[in-house]
Amino acid sequence: MTLDGKNHGGVRVSIGDTRVVEGDSGAKVLDFVVQLSRAAEETIDLTYSTEDDLAAAGSDYVGVTD
């Protein structure tokens, strides 16, 4: 995760606990909260993407880059 390549006065981003809503079949939703360490003085653009580990994009989940 990057904060648009700028310092932003030391503002940091964190991701809280994740939760997967399980079911018997079909797509599942991953729910999580993204927080700033404090209020930013200007707009922050956040870039994110998924990354394979124990699961693989295309077969286990839908990969995302934004």
mmCIF file of C-alpha atoms in Angstrom:
data_model
loop_
_atom_site.group_PDB
_atom_site.id
_atom_site.type_symbol
_atom_site.label_atom_id
_atom_site.label_comp_id
_atom_site.label_asym_id
_atom_site.label_seq_id
_atom_site.Cartn_x
_atom_site.Cartn_y
_atom_site.Cartn_z
ATOM 1 C CA MET A 1 0.000 0.000 0.000
ATOM 2 C CA THR A 2 1.361 3.432 -0.819
ATOM 3 C CA LEU A 3 0.184 6.899 0.089
ATOM 4 C CA ASP A 4 0.654 8.468 -3.351
ATOM 5 C CA GLY A 5 4.443 8.710 -2.832
ATOM 6 C CA LYS A 6 4.217 11.659 -0.415
ATOM 7 C CA ASN A 7 5.073 12.024 3.276
ATOM 8 C CA HIS A 8 1.779 13.620 4.466
ATOM 9 C CA GLY A 9 3.394 14.687 7.744
ATOM 10 C CA GLY A 10 3.886 11.148 9.017
ATOM 11 C CA VAL A 11 0.278 9.999 8.552
ATOM 12 C CA ARG A 12 0.219 6.192 8.403
ATOM 13 C CA VAL A 13 -2.354 3.722 7.116
ATOM 14 C CA SER A 14 -3.322 0.524 8.924
ATOM 15 C CA ILE A 15 -5.675 -2.324 8.116
ATOM 16 C CA GLY A 16 -7.716 -3.768 10.968
ATOM 17 C CA ASP A 17 -8.861 -7.334 11.477
ATOM 18 C CA THR A 18 -10.421 -8.978 8.456
ATOM 19 C CA ARG A 19 -13.606 -10.998 8.376
ATOM 20 C CA VAL A 20 -14.770 -13.410 5.692
ATOM 21 C CA VAL A 21 -18.479 -14.119 5.473
ATOM 22 C CA GLU A 22 -18.478 -17.874 4.782
ATOM 23 C CA GLY A 23 -21.231 -19.849 3.123
ATOM 24 C CA ASP A 24 -21.812 -23.176 1.423
ATOM 25 C CA SER A 25 -21.095 -21.933 -2.103
ATOM 26 C CA GLY A 26 -20.621 -18.879 -4.286
ATOM 27 C CA ALA A 27 -18.594 -15.721 -3.778
ATOM 28 C CA LYS A 28 -17.517 -14.611 -0.315
ATOM 29 C CA VAL A 29 -17.002 -11.065 0.911
ATOM 30 C CA LEU A 30 -13.864 -9.967 2.740
ATOM 31 C CA ASP A 31 -14.654 -7.165 5.167
ATOM 32 C CA PHE A 32 -11.958 -4.939 6.705
ATOM 33 C CA VAL A 33 -11.372 -1.388 7.951
ATOM 34 C CA VAL A 34 -8.616 0.902 6.646
ATOM 35 C CA GLN A 35 -7.626 3.673 9.084
ATOM 36 C CA LEU A 36 -5.314 6.678 9.127
ATOM 37 C CA SER A 37 -3.097 7.201 12.194
ATOM 38 C CA ARG A 38 -4.542 10.724 12.457
ATOM 39 C CA ALA A 39 -6.485 13.221 10.372
ATOM 40 C CA ALA A 40 -4.627 14.298 7.238
ATOM 41 C CA GLU A 41 -4.276 17.960 6.329
ATOM 42 C CA GLU A 42 -4.809 17.226 2.632
ATOM 43 C CA THR A 43 -6.416 14.594 0.429
ATOM 44 C CA ILE A 44 -4.595 11.248 0.445
ATOM 45 C CA ASP A 45 -4.775 8.912 -2.550
ATOM 46 C CA LEU A 46 -4.398 5.284 -1.506
ATOM 47 C CA THR A 47 -3.201 2.639 -3.980
ATOM 48 C CA TYR A 48 -3.853 -1.027 -3.209
ATOM 49 C CA SER A 49 -3.753 -4.474 -4.771
ATOM 50 C CA THR A 50 -4.283 -8.090 -3.799
ATOM 51 C CA GLU A 51 -1.365 -10.516 -3.687
ATOM 52 C CA ASP A 52 -1.255 -14.300 -3.838
ATOM 53 C CA ASP A 53 -0.129 -16.264 -0.780
ATOM 54 C CA LEU A 54 -2.034 -19.414 0.181
ATOM 55 C CA ALA A 55 -4.754 -18.483 -2.323
ATOM 56 C CA ALA A 56 -4.261 -17.724 -6.032
ATOM 57 C CA ALA A 57 -5.961 -14.966 -8.019
ATOM 58 C CA GLY A 58 -8.178 -16.336 -10.753
ATOM 59 C CA SER A 59 -8.863 -19.660 -9.052
ATOM 60 C CA ASP A 60 -9.387 -18.826 -5.361
ATOM 61 C CA TYR A 61 -10.291 -15.142 -5.474
ATOM 62 C CA VAL A 62 -10.755 -12.194 -7.813
ATOM 63 C CA GLY A 63 -7.565 -10.129 -7.870
ATOM 64 C CA VAL A 64 -7.837 -6.351 -7.580
ATOM 65 C CA THR A 65 -5.535 -3.407 -8.285
ATOM 66 C CA ASP A 66 -6.649 0.183 -7.792
#
